[in-house]
Amino acid sequence: MISVVRFGGSNCDRDAARALDAIGVEAEIVWHEDGLPADTDGVVIPGGFSYGDYLRAGAMAARSPVMDDVRDAAESGTPVLGVCNGAQIGCEGGLTPGAFTTNRSARFQCEHVNLRVENAETPWTRAYDAGEVLTIPIAHGEGRFEIPDDELATLEDEDRILFRYCDADGNVTDDANPNGSKGNVAGIVGDAETVAVMMPHPERAALPLLGGTDGRGVLEAFA
Amino acid sequence: MTLAESDRERVVGELGRDPTRAEAALFENLWSEHCAYRSSLPLLSAFDSESEDVVVGPGDDAAVVEVGDGLYATFGVESHNHPSYVDPFDGAATGVGGIVRDTLSMGAYPVALADCLYFGGFEREHSRYLLEGVVEGISHYGNAIGVPTVGGSTAFHEGYEGNPLVNVACVGLLSPDRLVTAEAQRPGNRLVLVGNSTGRDGLGGASFASEDLAEDAETEDRPAVQVGDPYAEKRLVEANEELIDAGLVQSARDLGAAGLGGASSELVAKGHLGCVLDLNAVHQREPGMNATEILLAESQERMVYEVAPENVDAIADLASKYDLGCSDIGEVTGDGRYVCEFDGDVVVDAPAEFLADGAPLNDLPMDDPETPPTDYDLPALDEAFEAVVASPNTASKRWVYRQYDHEVGARTAVRPGEDGAVLALHELADAADVEAADAPGMALAAGANPNWTDCEPYLGAYATAVENATNLAAVGAEPVAAVDCLNGGNPEKPDVYGGFGAIVDGLADGCRDLSIPVVGGNVSLYNDSEAGPIPPTPTLAVLGTTDSVDAPGSALAGDGTLLLVGGHDATLGGSELLAEFGGSDAFPDLSESAGDVVATLASVAGEAHVSAVHDVSDGGLAVALAETITADAGADVSVPSLEACFSEAPGRAVVETTDPDAVRAAFDGVADVVELGASDASGTLTLDVGGETLDYGHEEIAAFRGTIADAME
C-alpha cells in the first residue's frame, strides 16, 4: 500500500491517489497525525500548501512527527516521492539537499514545461530514456532550486539529478528555465536513489483524458 | 450609514419599542441593498429558474443542478467589488473564500472557480495596480485551497476607473445523498459555529457595499475589508467534507455579509423557526467585543451548522482534528423569534422572518436607455487590425491565468485560453466504467463585455447570454444552468437604474430563448464613484455538460476549410474597434434562433471532421482568426468588408473542417454558413478584405497579443 500523506493544507493528495490508481497501484490517503501505517510500501508527500506555507514553504510540515516515520521508511529503503510542496518539505526535512525558494518571476506559475531526463537508471526514471523530453505541468510560487555550487557539483558527480528544465528539443537553456532554478534542476534524488523530490507534478500528467501521460513513468516506481 | 428613518419606524412598529443598539445595527445591515436586494428584487422575477435538471433554485447559498446520473453540481457567483477597490489583494481573496463556503454549505466539494474582472483603462497605472493586486489575491487564496481557477474574463473600460468589479463563480460536486440546505430543520437542534475566531474585522461590510464608493475610500473604508486565511479555509473545506460524510449536519450556512447575525437569522427564518444565541459562547479573537461586533463582524472562514444535540461533541472532535475553532452557540426554537443574549441580557429579540425578509422594497424610477446613432469614421485596415488585436480587452490573458493553479484536482481537460473550460467528471466515468480518454465532463464559461452593455444594455446583456452559451458549444458542451452577477451603479439615478433594468431583462430573455434556467445570482449596486457609474455589467456564468471531454480547441490543424457559422455582420455598436477609434453605432441585430445554433454547434464540435472551433466575440472575426494561428498552422481567408472583420454580433463561430458540406447540412435552416477560405501550414494569417490584403505571421500576432504581459512584467 502506498501512503499519500495529507497535512492540513495539502491539496494534491487526491490527485496523487487517483493517478496511482490509474496505473494500478493501490494508494491510501493518510492523515499526518495518524502516522504511517505499518503496511506502507511507498510514500508520496503531495503538493499543496501545508500549514498554509506560513513561515516558509514546507518548513513546518518538515518538522511534524509523521516526518520521523517518513525518514525511517526512507532509511529502510521504502520509496519516498515529494512533489511540489512535498519537494519543499523533503528539502526542509533533510531527505534531499538544497532548497526550493521564490520563483525568479516572484509570481505563482501554472504551466506545462519540458523536462529532460538526466539519469534514466533510477526507480523514478527507469521508464524513460536518458535525454528523453517529457511534458509535465508545474504549479508553484516557490520552485526555484537553490544549492551551494559544491553541493550541486556533488549531485552532478553522483548522477543524482533526475530532470532539468529544457526546451522542446531537450536543450537546457535559461529561456526554458521557468523559475530560475540553479542548473535548471527540476528534481533530484537523496543519498539513496529511492528518495526523490521534484517540483513538476507527475500526477497531473497521468490521465489520458487530461492530455498527457508523461508523468506515469515517475509513479511506476511504486508499481 | 445608520438605519434609515422610514426603516426605523417600521422596526419600531413591529417590535412595539425602540430597537436596541444591536438590533438597530442588525437591521441596518440585513436590510441593506447588499443583503436585501431592495432595488433589484422587484426586477429579478424576469428570470426563469426551472428545468428538469434544477434541484435547488435561487434563494439558498448556492444552486444545485443535476449534471449526470447520481451527480449534482452546486453553482454560485458572488461579487467583491468595493473591497477589491479599497484593498485589491485581500478584497479579491476573500471574494473567493466566500463563494467557496457557499459551496460547502450545500454539502458539496468545490472543484472549479471562474473570475470575471473589470478594471478602468489599462493605460492607467491605477488600473494595473488593481489588476496586479486582484490577480495576486485570487491566486494566493484559490491556489492554496486547492480549487482550480479554470476560466473567467478580464475587461478594461473607463467606467470602472473608480470602481472595479471582481465577480467570482464556483462549482462544486456532490452526490444526491449529501445535499444540505440553509433551511433550519427542527427546534431543539443546536447551532454550532465552526472555523476562525471572530474579531473586529469587516465590521459593517454589508452596508459599506451598499453605498457609492467615496473618494477617500482607500483609506477610510479599509477596516470594512476582511483579511482572508486560505489555510483556515482549506481546513474548513476538509472538515466540512468529513462532517457531511458522517451525516452530522442538519442545515448549514456560511458566514458572509452581516456575519453571524446574517447567517443565523437567515438560516432559521428560512425554516420558519427561531433561535436563542449566547453571544458570549462565540470563540473570539480579541477581548472586549460587544454584542453588535460579535453579531456583525465579517471575520472570514466561518460556518454555522445546525446539529442534533447528541452530535455536538462529534462536530467538536472533527473541528479539533482540523485545528478549527468550534462553539456551541445556541438552540433552534419553534417560536420564530431571533433572540441573542449577551452578558446575561437579551440584546436582540425580533421575529426572524421580519429580520431576514422584512425589508421594504424600493420602487425607483427608470429612464429607458436609447439606441446610439450610427456615426463613425473607419480607420485604415492595418491600423484597425493591429489596434484591435493588441487591445488589452482582446489580448492574451495568459499573464492572468498563469498565476492561477488551473489544474489542481486532476479534472481540467480544456484549460484557460480556450472558449470554455472542460472538467472531467471522474465520478461518472468511474460509475459507467467508460474508456478514460473519452470521459464525460462539464464545461464552464463566464464573462460579460462592458462595451456591449454600454452601447445597448438590453441587447448587450442578451448577447452576453448567447456568447457564453456559444463558448460552451465551441467545446462541445450543451448548457444546463446559469448564474448571474448583476452589477450596476447607483439605482437612485433614473438613467443608471434604467440601464440596470435593461440588462436584467436582456439577460433574462436571452437565457430564456436559449432554454438556460438562471438558478442563482448576486446583485451589486452602488458601483458608483466620483468617476461616475460603471457600465451596467451582467456577468454570466454558464455550466454545461458534454459526453466527451475531448474538445477540438481553437488552434487550427492547418489542413481544412474555414467556415463562419452565423454569417457576416457589419454593425459595429459595442465593438472593440469603436472603443479604440471612437464613434457610435447600434448593437448588432440578434438571431432569434440562438438556442438552435448553440445546440447544433455543440454537436458539430464533436464530429471527427472538425479540427478547430472558435467563437467570434470580443474584437470580432479579425481577433477570432488571429487567435487560431499557430507556428504550424495558418489561414488564407477573405472577408467582404472592414466592418465584417470587427462586428461583434454574437452566436457565431469559426469552424475548421475537412467536410464543409457536412457542416452546411447540419446548419441548414438554423444559421448561415459562409466559407472564409482554407487553413494551411504557413503559420501566417492572410486576410483579404474587399481586395486589400494583410499578412501577419504567428510571431507578429503573438507580439500584438502580448499587451498585458508586456506591461505587467
PDB file of C-alpha atoms in Angstrom, chain B residues 33 47 58 80 84 125 153 272 376 421 444 545 631 636 651:
ATOM      1  CA  GLU B  33     -29.187  46.845  -0.518  1.00  0.00           C
ATOM      2  CA  PHE B  47     -35.667  35.215 -14.792  1.00  0.00           C
ATOM      3  CA  PRO B  58     -32.414  30.622  -6.311  1.00  0.00           C
ATOM      4  CA  HIS B  80     -16.479  41.519  -4.078  1.00  0.00           C
ATOM      5  CA  SER B  84     -11.320  44.991  -4.105  1.00  0.00           C
ATOM      6  CA  GLU B 125      -1.253  52.920 -13.615  1.00  0.00           C
ATOM      7  CA  SER B 153     -12.789  37.187 -18.144  1.00  0.00           C
ATOM      8  CA  HIS B 272     -39.837  29.344   9.674  1.00  0.00           C
ATOM      9  CA  TYR B 376     -18.134  56.716 -37.068  1.00  0.00           C
ATOM     10  CA  ALA B 421     -13.078  25.182 -19.664  1.00  0.00           C
ATOM     11  CA  LEU B 444     -17.818  26.338 -17.676  1.00  0.00           C
ATOM     12  CA  THR B 545     -22.291  19.064 -19.814  1.00  0.00           C
ATOM     13  CA  ALA B 631       3.593  28.256 -35.537  1.00  0.00           C
ATOM     14  CA  ASP B 636      -5.859  32.301 -46.045  1.00  0.00           C
ATOM     15  CA  GLY B 651     -23.588  33.497 -31.634  1.00  0.00           C
TER      16      GLY B 651
END
